[in-house]
Amino acid sequence: VNPKDAFVAFKTKVPDAVILDVHLKETDGFQVFKDLRELRPDLPIFYLSCNTAAEMIGKGLLTGGTDYLTKNTSTEEII
């Protein structure tokens, strides 16, 4: 889902949590995070990325992400 479609859906039905890819084609995942936070400050938002660099993980957590998951994270670890 692209960010524009996601925001339309988000305004009609708010999910229990969001898993957000850091690297998006149309925008930056960190900007999408800020936009979602403005709409729902209490919503759990998990970053997802193949980038395991400490700087990226730190940025995700410092921006207020619930957690930073790497793409090799197993389903069991997420649940």
PDB file of N, CA, C and O in Angstrom:
ATOM      1  N   VAL A   1       0.850  -1.171   0.000  1.00  0.00           N
ATOM      2  CA  VAL A   1       0.000   0.000   0.000  1.00  0.00           C
ATOM      3  C   VAL A   1       0.899   1.238   0.000  1.00  0.00           C
ATOM      4  O   VAL A   1       1.845   1.322   0.776  1.00  0.00           O
ATOM      5  N   ASN A   2       0.566   2.193  -0.841  1.00  0.00           N
ATOM      6  CA  ASN A   2       1.360   3.420  -0.845  1.00  0.00           C
ATOM      7  C   ASN A   2       0.867   4.332   0.288  1.00  0.00           C
ATOM      8  O   ASN A   2      -0.247   4.193   0.792  1.00  0.00           O
ATOM      9  N   PRO A   3       1.701   5.279   0.715  1.00  0.00           N
ATOM     10  CA  PRO A   3       1.345   6.123   1.865  1.00  0.00           C
ATOM     11  C   PRO A   3       0.036   6.888   1.710  1.00  0.00           C
ATOM     12  O   PRO A   3      -0.722   7.019   2.666  1.00  0.00           O
ATOM     13  N   LYS A   4      -0.260   7.391   0.503  1.00  0.00           N
ATOM     14  CA  LYS A   4      -1.512   8.155   0.326  1.00  0.00           C
ATOM     15  C   LYS A   4      -2.724   7.274   0.574  1.00  0.00           C
ATOM     16  O   LYS A   4      -3.652   7.671   1.278  1.00  0.00           O
ATOM     17  N   ASP A   5      -2.739   6.065   0.001  1.00  0.00           N
ATOM     18  CA  ASP A   5      -3.853   5.140   0.213  1.00  0.00           C
ATOM     19  C   ASP A   5      -3.942   4.711   1.673  1.00  0.00           C
ATOM     20  O   ASP A   5      -5.026   4.546   2.224  1.00  0.00           O
ATOM     21  N   ALA A   6      -2.792   4.540   2.301  1.00  0.00           N
ATOM     22  CA  ALA A   6      -2.779   4.131   3.704  1.00  0.00           C
ATOM     23  C   ALA A   6      -3.405   5.192   4.597  1.00  0.00           C
ATOM     24  O   ALA A   6      -4.162   4.873   5.511  1.00  0.00           O
ATOM     25  N   PHE A   7      -3.128   6.472   4.320  1.00  0.00           N
ATOM     26  CA  PHE A   7      -3.704   7.538   5.137  1.00  0.00           C
ATOM     27  C   PHE A   7      -5.210   7.636   4.957  1.00  0.00           C
ATOM     28  O   PHE A   7      -5.938   7.903   5.913  1.00  0.00           O
ATOM     29  N   VAL A   8      -5.700   7.401   3.759  1.00  0.00           N
ATOM     30  CA  VAL A   8      -7.147   7.399   3.535  1.00  0.00           C
ATOM     31  C   VAL A   8      -7.778   6.279   4.350  1.00  0.00           C
ATOM     32  O   VAL A   8      -8.766   6.488   5.065  1.00  0.00           O
ATOM     33  N   ALA A   9      -7.196   5.092   4.284  1.00  0.00           N
ATOM     34  CA  ALA A   9      -7.717   3.958   5.051  1.00  0.00           C
ATOM     35  C   ALA A   9      -7.582   4.207   6.546  1.00  0.00           C
ATOM     36  O   ALA A   9      -8.477   3.875   7.328  1.00  0.00           O
ATOM     37  N   PHE A  10      -6.486   4.802   6.946  1.00  0.00           N
ATOM     38  CA  PHE A  10      -6.209   5.064   8.349  1.00  0.00           C
ATOM     39  C   PHE A  10      -7.261   5.987   8.963  1.00  0.00           C
ATOM     40  O   PHE A  10      -7.637   5.837  10.118  1.00  0.00           O
ATOM     41  N   LYS A  11      -7.747   6.931   8.193  1.00  0.00           N
ATOM     42  CA  LYS A  11      -8.732   7.882   8.707  1.00  0.00           C
ATOM     43  C   LYS A  11     -10.112   7.252   8.862  1.00  0.00           C
ATOM     44  O   LYS A  11     -10.929   7.730   9.645  1.00  0.00           O
ATOM     45  N   THR A  12     -10.385   6.164   8.135  1.00  0.00           N
ATOM     46  CA  THR A  12     -11.687   5.522   8.255  1.00  0.00           C
ATOM     47  C   THR A  12     -11.678   4.355   9.232  1.00  0.00           C
ATOM     48  O   THR A  12     -12.671   4.084   9.884  1.00  0.00           O
ATOM     49  N   LYS A  13     -10.547   3.681   9.344  1.00  0.00           N
ATOM     50  CA  LYS A  13     -10.437   2.562  10.288  1.00  0.00           C
ATOM     51  C   LYS A  13      -9.021   2.520  10.826  1.00  0.00           C
ATOM     52  O   LYS A  13      -8.082   2.194  10.123  1.00  0.00           O
ATOM     53  N   VAL A  14      -8.877   2.832  12.101  1.00  0.00           N
ATOM     54  CA  VAL A  14      -7.562   2.882  12.730  1.00  0.00           C
ATOM     55  C   VAL A  14      -7.155   1.474  13.169  1.00  0.00           C
ATOM     56  O   VAL A  14      -7.911   0.801  13.869  1.00  0.00           O
ATOM     57  N   PRO A  15      -5.967   1.027  12.772  1.00  0.00           N
ATOM     58  CA  PRO A  15      -5.511  -0.310  13.173  1.00  0.00           C
ATOM     59  C   PRO A  15      -5.057  -0.327  14.636  1.00  0.00           C
ATOM     60  O   PRO A  15      -4.881   0.721  15.263  1.00  0.00           O
ATOM     61  N   ASP A  16      -4.867  -1.524  15.161  1.00  0.00           N
ATOM     62  CA  ASP A  16      -4.370  -1.675  16.527  1.00  0.00           C
ATOM     63  C   ASP A  16      -2.886  -1.335  16.620  1.00  0.00           C
ATOM     64  O   ASP A  16      -2.395  -0.948  17.676  1.00  0.00           O
ATOM     65  N   ALA A  17      -2.163  -1.532  15.512  1.00  0.00           N
ATOM     66  CA  ALA A  17      -0.727  -1.246  15.449  1.00  0.00           C
ATOM     67  C   ALA A  17      -0.337  -1.103  13.979  1.00  0.00           C
ATOM     68  O   ALA A  17      -1.086  -1.503  13.085  1.00  0.00           O
ATOM     69  N   VAL A  18       0.842  -0.520  13.745  1.00  0.00           N
ATOM     70  CA  VAL A  18       1.341  -0.327  12.383  1.00  0.00           C
ATOM     71  C   VAL A  18       2.773  -0.859  12.311  1.00  0.00           C
ATOM     72  O   VAL A  18       3.577  -0.618  13.215  1.00  0.00           O
ATOM     73  N   ILE A  19       3.059  -1.604  11.243  1.00  0.00           N
ATOM     74  CA  ILE A  19       4.426  -1.980  10.919  1.00  0.00           C
ATOM     75  C   ILE A  19       4.792  -1.158   9.691  1.00  0.00           C
ATOM     76  O   ILE A  19       4.172  -1.289   8.638  1.00  0.00           O
ATOM     77  N   LEU A  20       5.772  -0.294   9.841  1.00  0.00           N
ATOM     78  CA  LEU A  20       6.099   0.709   8.837  1.00  0.00           C
ATOM     79  C   LEU A  20       7.500   0.497   8.288  1.00  0.00           C
ATOM     80  O   LEU A  20       8.471   0.509   9.049  1.00  0.00           O
ATOM     81  N   ASP A  21       7.592   0.312   6.983  1.00  0.00           N
ATOM     82  CA  ASP A  21       8.896   0.164   6.343  1.00  0.00           C
ATOM     83  C   ASP A  21       9.614   1.514   6.349  1.00  0.00           C
ATOM     84  O   ASP A  21       9.005   2.542   6.077  1.00  0.00           O
ATOM     85  N   VAL A  22      10.878   1.507   6.669  1.00  0.00           N
ATOM     86  CA  VAL A  22      11.664   2.742   6.711  1.00  0.00           C
ATOM     87  C   VAL A  22      11.903   3.274   5.297  1.00  0.00           C
ATOM     88  O   VAL A  22      11.843   4.470   5.053  1.00  0.00           O
ATOM     89  N   HIS A  23      12.152   2.386   4.357  1.00  0.00           N
ATOM     90  CA  HIS A  23      12.486   2.780   2.986  1.00  0.00           C
ATOM     91  C   HIS A  23      11.257   2.623   2.088  1.00  0.00           C
ATOM     92  O   HIS A  23      10.891   1.511   1.710  1.00  0.00           O
ATOM     93  N   LEU A  24      10.628   3.741   1.770  1.00  0.00           N
ATOM     94  CA  LEU A  24       9.455   3.751   0.902  1.00  0.00           C
ATOM     95  C   LEU A  24       9.801   4.457  -0.399  1.00  0.00           C
ATOM     96  O   LEU A  24      10.647   5.342  -0.420  1.00  0.00           O
ATOM     97  N   LYS A  25       9.125   4.075  -1.471  1.00  0.00           N
ATOM     98  CA  LYS A  25       9.426   4.672  -2.777  1.00  0.00           C
ATOM     99  C   LYS A  25       9.051   6.143  -2.852  1.00  0.00           C
ATOM    100  O   LYS A  25       9.803   6.948  -3.358  1.00  0.00           O
ATOM    101  N   GLU A  26       7.871   6.481  -2.354  1.00  0.00           N
ATOM    102  CA  GLU A  26       7.367   7.844  -2.524  1.00  0.00           C
ATOM    103  C   GLU A  26       7.770   8.809  -1.414  1.00  0.00           C
ATOM    104  O   GLU A  26       7.694  10.013  -1.581  1.00  0.00           O
ATOM    105  N   THR A  27       8.166   8.277  -0.270  1.00  0.00           N
ATOM    106  CA  THR A  27       8.483   9.140   0.866  1.00  0.00           C
ATOM    107  C   THR A  27       9.375   8.400   1.848  1.00  0.00           C
ATOM    108  O   THR A  27       9.663   7.225   1.675  1.00  0.00           O
ATOM    109  N   ASP A  28       9.759   9.070   2.865  1.00  0.00           N
ATOM    110  CA  ASP A  28      10.601   8.514   3.914  1.00  0.00           C
ATOM    111  C   ASP A  28       9.715   7.945   5.017  1.00  0.00           C
ATOM    112  O   ASP A  28       8.760   8.597   5.455  1.00  0.00           O
ATOM    113  N   GLY A  29      10.012   6.741   5.485  1.00  0.00           N
ATOM    114  CA  GLY A  29       9.227   6.128   6.540  1.00  0.00           C
ATOM    115  C   GLY A  29       9.201   6.940   7.820  1.00  0.00           C
ATOM    116  O   GLY A  29       8.220   6.928   8.565  1.00  0.00           O
ATOM    117  N   PHE A  30      10.284   7.674   8.085  1.00  0.00           N
ATOM    118  CA  PHE A  30      10.313   8.504   9.288  1.00  0.00           C
ATOM    119  C   PHE A  30       9.314   9.660   9.195  1.00  0.00           C
ATOM    120  O   PHE A  30       8.718  10.052  10.194  1.00  0.00           O
ATOM    121  N   GLN A  31       9.110  10.184   7.990  1.00  0.00           N
ATOM    122  CA  GLN A  31       8.099  11.240   7.809  1.00  0.00           C
ATOM    123  C   GLN A  31       6.693  10.671   7.966  1.00  0.00           C
ATOM    124  O   GLN A  31       5.831  11.289   8.591  1.00  0.00           O
ATOM    125  N   VAL A  32       6.462   9.493   7.417  1.00  0.00           N
ATOM    126  CA  VAL A  32       5.155   8.844   7.581  1.00  0.00           C
ATOM    127  C   VAL A  32       4.885   8.607   9.066  1.00  0.00           C
ATOM    128  O   VAL A  32       3.773   8.816   9.549  1.00  0.00           O
ATOM    129  N   PHE A  33       5.916   8.201   9.798  1.00  0.00           N
ATOM    130  CA  PHE A  33       5.786   8.002  11.238  1.00  0.00           C
ATOM    131  C   PHE A  33       5.297   9.285  11.917  1.00  0.00           C
ATOM    132  O   PHE A  33       4.355   9.259  12.720  1.00  0.00           O
ATOM    133  N   LYS A  34       5.935  10.413  11.595  1.00  0.00           N
ATOM    134  CA  LYS A  34       5.538  11.699  12.194  1.00  0.00           C
ATOM    135  C   LYS A  34       4.083  12.026  11.873  1.00  0.00           C
ATOM    136  O   LYS A  34       3.338  12.488  12.742  1.00  0.00           O
ATOM    137  N   ASP A  35       3.681  11.780  10.626  1.00  0.00           N
ATOM    138  CA  ASP A  35       2.305  12.065  10.221  1.00  0.00           C
ATOM    139  C   ASP A  35       1.317  11.173  10.967  1.00  0.00           C
ATOM    140  O   ASP A  35       0.258  11.640  11.400  1.00  0.00           O
ATOM    141  N   LEU A  36       1.650   9.900  11.130  1.00  0.00           N
ATOM    142  CA  LEU A  36       0.776   8.991  11.873  1.00  0.00           C
ATOM    143  C   LEU A  36       0.695   9.390  13.345  1.00  0.00           C
ATOM    144  O   LEU A  36      -0.371   9.346  13.953  1.00  0.00           O
ATOM    145  N   ARG A  37       1.817   9.786  13.911  1.00  0.00           N
ATOM    146  CA  ARG A  37       1.850  10.209  15.312  1.00  0.00           C
ATOM    147  C   ARG A  37       0.957  11.416  15.561  1.00  0.00           C
ATOM    148  O   ARG A  37       0.343  11.534  16.615  1.00  0.00           O
ATOM    149  N   GLU A  38       0.897  12.323  14.589  1.00  0.00           N
ATOM    150  CA  GLU A  38       0.029  13.490  14.737  1.00  0.00           C
ATOM    151  C   GLU A  38      -1.433  13.075  14.803  1.00  0.00           C
ATOM    152  O   GLU A  38      -2.222  13.681  15.524  1.00  0.00           O
ATOM    153  N   LEU A  39      -1.800  12.036  14.058  1.00  0.00           N
ATOM    154  CA  LEU A  39      -3.183  11.570  14.054  1.00  0.00           C
ATOM    155  C   LEU A  39      -3.509  10.728  15.286  1.00  0.00           C
ATOM    156  O   LEU A  39      -4.604  10.812  15.826  1.00  0.00           O
ATOM    157  N   ARG A  40      -2.562   9.887  15.692  1.00  0.00           N
ATOM    158  CA  ARG A  40      -2.777   8.976  16.828  1.00  0.00           C
ATOM    159  C   ARG A  40      -1.506   8.849  17.656  1.00  0.00           C
ATOM    160  O   ARG A  40      -0.690   7.965  17.434  1.00  0.00           O
ATOM    161  N   PRO A  41      -1.303   9.712  18.636  1.00  0.00           N
ATOM    162  CA  PRO A  41      -0.080   9.684  19.439  1.00  0.00           C
ATOM    163  C   PRO A  41       0.146   8.382  20.197  1.00  0.00           C
ATOM    164  O   PRO A  41       1.274   8.033  20.509  1.00  0.00           O
ATOM    165  N   ASP A  42      -0.923   7.654  20.516  1.00  0.00           N
ATOM    166  CA  ASP A  42      -0.813   6.439  21.324  1.00  0.00           C
ATOM    167  C   ASP A  42      -0.687   5.159  20.508  1.00  0.00           C
ATOM    168  O   ASP A  42      -0.543   4.076  21.069  1.00  0.00           O
ATOM    169  N   LEU A  43      -0.722   5.242  19.192  1.00  0.00           N
ATOM    170  CA  LEU A  43      -0.691   4.056  18.331  1.00  0.00           C
ATOM    171  C   LEU A  43       0.689   3.409  18.326  1.00  0.00           C
ATOM    172  O   LEU A  43       1.687   4.080  18.085  1.00  0.00           O
ATOM    173  N   PRO A  44       0.774   2.102  18.606  1.00  0.00           N
ATOM    174  CA  PRO A  44       2.065   1.419  18.500  1.00  0.00           C
ATOM    175  C   PRO A  44       2.514   1.367  17.029  1.00  0.00           C
ATOM    176  O   PRO A  44       1.772   0.891  16.167  1.00  0.00           O
ATOM    177  N   ILE A  45       3.702   1.896  16.760  1.00  0.00           N
ATOM    178  CA  ILE A  45       4.250   1.892  15.402  1.00  0.00           C
ATOM    179  C   ILE A  45       5.621   1.243  15.452  1.00  0.00           C
ATOM    180  O   ILE A  45       6.521   1.718  16.148  1.00  0.00           O
ATOM    181  N   PHE A  46       5.753   0.165  14.706  1.00  0.00           N
ATOM    182  CA  PHE A  46       6.997  -0.591  14.629  1.00  0.00           C
ATOM    183  C   PHE A  46       7.672  -0.284  13.299  1.00  0.00           C
ATOM    184  O   PHE A  46       7.045  -0.400  12.246  1.00  0.00           O
ATOM    185  N   TYR A  47       8.926   0.103  13.352  1.00  0.00           N
ATOM    186  CA  TYR A  47       9.691   0.280  12.119  1.00  0.00           C
ATOM    187  C   TYR A  47      10.137  -1.087  11.623  1.00  0.00           C
ATOM    188  O   TYR A  47      10.443  -1.980  12.414  1.00  0.00           O
ATOM    189  N   LEU A  48      10.219  -1.226  10.303  1.00  0.00           N
ATOM    190  CA  LEU A  48      10.701  -2.444   9.670  1.00  0.00           C
ATOM    191  C   LEU A  48      11.717  -2.049   8.612  1.00  0.00           C
ATOM    192  O   LEU A  48      11.461  -1.142   7.813  1.00  0.00           O
ATOM    193  N   SER A  49      12.879  -2.707   8.611  1.00  0.00           N
ATOM    194  CA  SER A  49      13.898  -2.357   7.626  1.00  0.00           C
ATOM    195  C   SER A  49      14.894  -3.487   7.458  1.00  0.00           C
ATOM    196  O   SER A  49      15.090  -4.301   8.368  1.00  0.00           O
ATOM    197  N   CYS A  50      15.509  -3.518   6.295  1.00  0.00           N
ATOM    198  CA  CYS A  50      16.623  -4.442   6.084  1.00  0.00           C
ATOM    199  C   CYS A  50      17.914  -3.811   6.582  1.00  0.00           C
ATOM    200  O   CYS A  50      18.938  -4.468   6.707  1.00  0.00           O
ATOM    201  N   ASN A  51      17.874  -2.524   6.898  1.00  0.00           N
ATOM    202  CA  ASN A  51      19.042  -1.794   7.373  1.00  0.00           C
ATOM    203  C   ASN A  51      19.241  -2.064   8.866  1.00  0.00           C
ATOM    204  O   ASN A  51      18.412  -1.673   9.685  1.00  0.00           O
ATOM    205  N   THR A  52      20.336  -2.728   9.186  1.00  0.00           N
ATOM    206  CA  THR A  52      20.603  -3.069  10.583  1.00  0.00           C
ATOM    207  C   THR A  52      21.680  -2.179  11.211  1.00  0.00           C
ATOM    208  O   THR A  52      22.180  -2.482  12.294  1.00  0.00           O
ATOM    209  N   ALA A  53      22.010  -1.084  10.549  1.00  0.00           N
ATOM    210  CA  ALA A  53      23.019  -0.165  11.082  1.00  0.00           C
ATOM    211  C   ALA A  53      22.527   0.450  12.389  1.00  0.00           C
ATOM    212  O   ALA A  53      21.361   0.822  12.517  1.00  0.00           O
ATOM    213  N   ALA A  54      23.424   0.549  13.338  1.00  0.00           N
ATOM    214  CA  ALA A  54      23.072   1.085  14.653  1.00  0.00           C
ATOM    215  C   ALA A  54      22.465   2.480  14.558  1.00  0.00           C
ATOM    216  O   ALA A  54      21.551   2.816  15.318  1.00  0.00           O
ATOM    217  N   GLU A  55      22.945   3.294  13.600  1.00  0.00           N
ATOM    218  CA  GLU A  55      22.406   4.652  13.450  1.00  0.00           C
ATOM    219  C   GLU A  55      20.929   4.627  13.071  1.00  0.00           C
ATOM    220  O   GLU A  55      20.142   5.442  13.545  1.00  0.00           O
ATOM    221  N   MET A  56      20.562   3.705  12.171  1.00  0.00           N
ATOM    222  CA  MET A  56      19.162   3.616  11.740  1.00  0.00           C
ATOM    223  C   MET A  56      18.272   3.109  12.873  1.00  0.00           C
ATOM    224  O   MET A  56      17.181   3.631  13.095  1.00  0.00           O
ATOM    225  N   ILE A  57      18.735   2.099  13.565  1.00  0.00           N
ATOM    226  CA  ILE A  57      17.961   1.563  14.687  1.00  0.00           C
ATOM    227  C   ILE A  57      17.786   2.657  15.743  1.00  0.00           C
ATOM    228  O   ILE A  57      16.686   2.872  16.250  1.00  0.00           O
ATOM    229  N   GLY A  58      18.865   3.370  16.031  1.00  0.00           N
ATOM    230  CA  GLY A  58      18.800   4.463  16.999  1.00  0.00           C
ATOM    231  C   GLY A  58      17.835   5.543  16.568  1.00  0.00           C
ATOM    232  O   GLY A  58      17.047   6.041  17.374  1.00  0.00           O
ATOM    233  N   LYS A  59      17.879   5.914  15.294  1.00  0.00           N
ATOM    234  CA  LYS A  59      16.972   6.949  14.788  1.00  0.00           C
ATOM    235  C   LYS A  59      15.521   6.499  14.945  1.00  0.00           C
ATOM    236  O   LYS A  59      14.669   7.275  15.373  1.00  0.00           O
ATOM    237  N   GLY A  60      15.251   5.243  14.617  1.00  0.00           N
ATOM    238  CA  GLY A  60      13.890   4.727  14.747  1.00  0.00           C
ATOM    239  C   GLY A  60      13.394   4.771  16.176  1.00  0.00           C
ATOM    240  O   GLY A  60      12.255   5.159  16.447  1.00  0.00           O
ATOM    241  N   LEU A  61      14.250   4.406  17.106  1.00  0.00           N
ATOM    242  CA  LEU A  61      13.841   4.402  18.506  1.00  0.00           C
ATOM    243  C   LEU A  61      13.784   5.815  19.082  1.00  0.00           C
ATOM    244  O   LEU A  61      12.890   6.126  19.870  1.00  0.00           O
ATOM    245  N   LEU A  62      14.706   6.669  18.671  1.00  0.00           N
ATOM    246  CA  LEU A  62      14.694   8.043  19.178  1.00  0.00           C
ATOM    247  C   LEU A  62      13.521   8.861  18.663  1.00  0.00           C
ATOM    248  O   LEU A  62      13.083   9.802  19.324  1.00  0.00           O
ATOM    249  N   THR A  63      12.993   8.518  17.500  1.00  0.00           N
ATOM    250  CA  THR A  63      11.825   9.235  16.995  1.00  0.00           C
ATOM    251  C   THR A  63      10.549   8.814  17.721  1.00  0.00           C
ATOM    252  O   THR A  63       9.508   9.423  17.552  1.00  0.00           O
ATOM    253  N   GLY A  64      10.646   7.739  18.513  1.00  0.00           N
ATOM    254  CA  GLY A  64       9.485   7.303  19.284  1.00  0.00           C
ATOM    255  C   GLY A  64       8.863   6.012  18.810  1.00  0.00           C
ATOM    256  O   GLY A  64       7.787   5.640  19.267  1.00  0.00           O
ATOM    257  N   GLY A  65       9.532   5.333  17.891  1.00  0.00           N
ATOM    258  CA  GLY A  65       9.006   4.052  17.422  1.00  0.00           C
ATOM    259  C   GLY A  65       8.880   3.061  18.569  1.00  0.00           C
ATOM    260  O   GLY A  65       9.695   3.061  19.496  1.00  0.00           O
ATOM    261  N   THR A  66       7.865   2.223  18.515  1.00  0.00           N
ATOM    262  CA  THR A  66       7.653   1.210  19.541  1.00  0.00           C
ATOM    263  C   THR A  66       8.811   0.223  19.557  1.00  0.00           C
ATOM    264  O   THR A  66       9.266  -0.191  20.615  1.00  0.00           O
ATOM    265  N   ASP A  67       9.284  -0.129  18.367  1.00  0.00           N
ATOM    266  CA  ASP A  67      10.447  -1.009  18.225  1.00  0.00           C
ATOM    267  C   ASP A  67      10.942  -0.892  16.795  1.00  0.00           C
ATOM    268  O   ASP A  67      10.267  -0.315  15.937  1.00  0.00           O
ATOM    269  N   TYR A  68      12.109  -1.446  16.538  1.00  0.00           N
ATOM    270  CA  TYR A  68      12.718  -1.435  15.210  1.00  0.00           C
ATOM    271  C   TYR A  68      12.982  -2.884  14.855  1.00  0.00           C
ATOM    272  O   TYR A  68      13.794  -3.555  15.502  1.00  0.00           O
ATOM    273  N   LEU A  69      12.252  -3.387  13.872  1.00  0.00           N
ATOM    274  CA  LEU A  69      12.375  -4.780  13.455  1.00  0.00           C
ATOM    275  C   LEU A  69      13.184  -4.860  12.174  1.00  0.00           C
ATOM    276  O   LEU A  69      13.020  -4.029  11.287  1.00  0.00           O
ATOM    277  N   THR A  70      14.042  -5.855  12.086  1.00  0.00           N
ATOM    278  CA  THR A  70      14.754  -6.069  10.838  1.00  0.00           C
ATOM    279  C   THR A  70      13.964  -7.080  10.010  1.00  0.00           C
ATOM    280  O   THR A  70      13.182  -7.867  10.550  1.00  0.00           O
ATOM    281  N   LYS A  71      14.178  -7.053   8.710  1.00  0.00           N
ATOM    282  CA  LYS A  71      13.369  -7.909   7.833  1.00  0.00           C
ATOM    283  C   LYS A  71      13.643  -9.393   8.030  1.00  0.00           C
ATOM    284  O   LYS A  71      12.892 -10.214   7.528  1.00  0.00           O
ATOM    285  N   ASN A  72      14.679  -9.725   8.769  1.00  0.00           N
ATOM    286  CA  ASN A  72      14.905 -11.146   9.071  1.00  0.00           C
ATOM    287  C   ASN A  72      14.295 -11.548  10.418  1.00  0.00           C
ATOM    288  O   ASN A  72      14.513 -12.636  10.895  1.00  0.00           O
ATOM    289  N   THR A  73      13.502 -10.665  11.010  1.00  0.00           N
ATOM    290  CA  THR A  73      12.805 -10.961  12.256  1.00  0.00           C
ATOM    291  C   THR A  73      11.726 -12.005  11.987  1.00  0.00           C
ATOM    292  O   THR A  73      10.945 -11.873  11.045  1.00  0.00           O
ATOM    293  N   SER A  74      11.672 -13.023  12.791  1.00  0.00           N
ATOM    294  CA  SER A  74      10.679 -14.076  12.582  1.00  0.00           C
ATOM    295  C   SER A  74       9.292 -13.632  13.040  1.00  0.00           C
ATOM    296  O   SER A  74       9.151 -12.732  13.877  1.00  0.00           O
ATOM    297  N   THR A  75       8.290 -14.268  12.496  1.00  0.00           N
ATOM    298  CA  THR A  75       6.910 -13.978  12.871  1.00  0.00           C
ATOM    299  C   THR A  75       6.700 -14.200  14.367  1.00  0.00           C
ATOM    300  O   THR A  75       6.009 -13.423  15.026  1.00  0.00           O
ATOM    301  N   GLU A  76       7.323 -15.239  14.903  1.00  0.00           N
ATOM    302  CA  GLU A  76       7.177 -15.530  16.329  1.00  0.00           C
ATOM    303  C   GLU A  76       7.708 -14.391  17.189  1.00  0.00           C
ATOM    304  O   GLU A  76       7.144 -14.074  18.234  1.00  0.00           O
ATOM    305  N   GLU A  77       8.812 -13.760  16.753  1.00  0.00           N
ATOM    306  CA  GLU A  77       9.362 -12.661  17.517  1.00  0.00           C
ATOM    307  C   GLU A  77       8.437 -11.440  17.480  1.00  0.00           C
ATOM    308  O   GLU A  77       8.350 -10.704  18.457  1.00  0.00           O
ATOM    309  N   ILE A  78       7.751 -11.240  16.375  1.00  0.00           N
ATOM    310  CA  ILE A  78       6.849 -10.103  16.231  1.00  0.00           C
ATOM    311  C   ILE A  78       5.626 -10.286  17.115  1.00  0.00           C
ATOM    312  O   ILE A  78       5.181  -9.369  17.790  1.00  0.00           O
ATOM    313  N   ILE A  79       5.097 -11.485  17.125  1.00  0.00           N
ATOM    314  CA  ILE A  79       3.888 -11.768  17.903  1.00  0.00           C
ATOM    315  C   ILE A  79       4.245 -11.807  19.362  1.00  0.00           C
ATOM    316  O   ILE A  79       3.665 -11.284  20.220  1.00  0.00           O
TER     317      ILE A  79
END
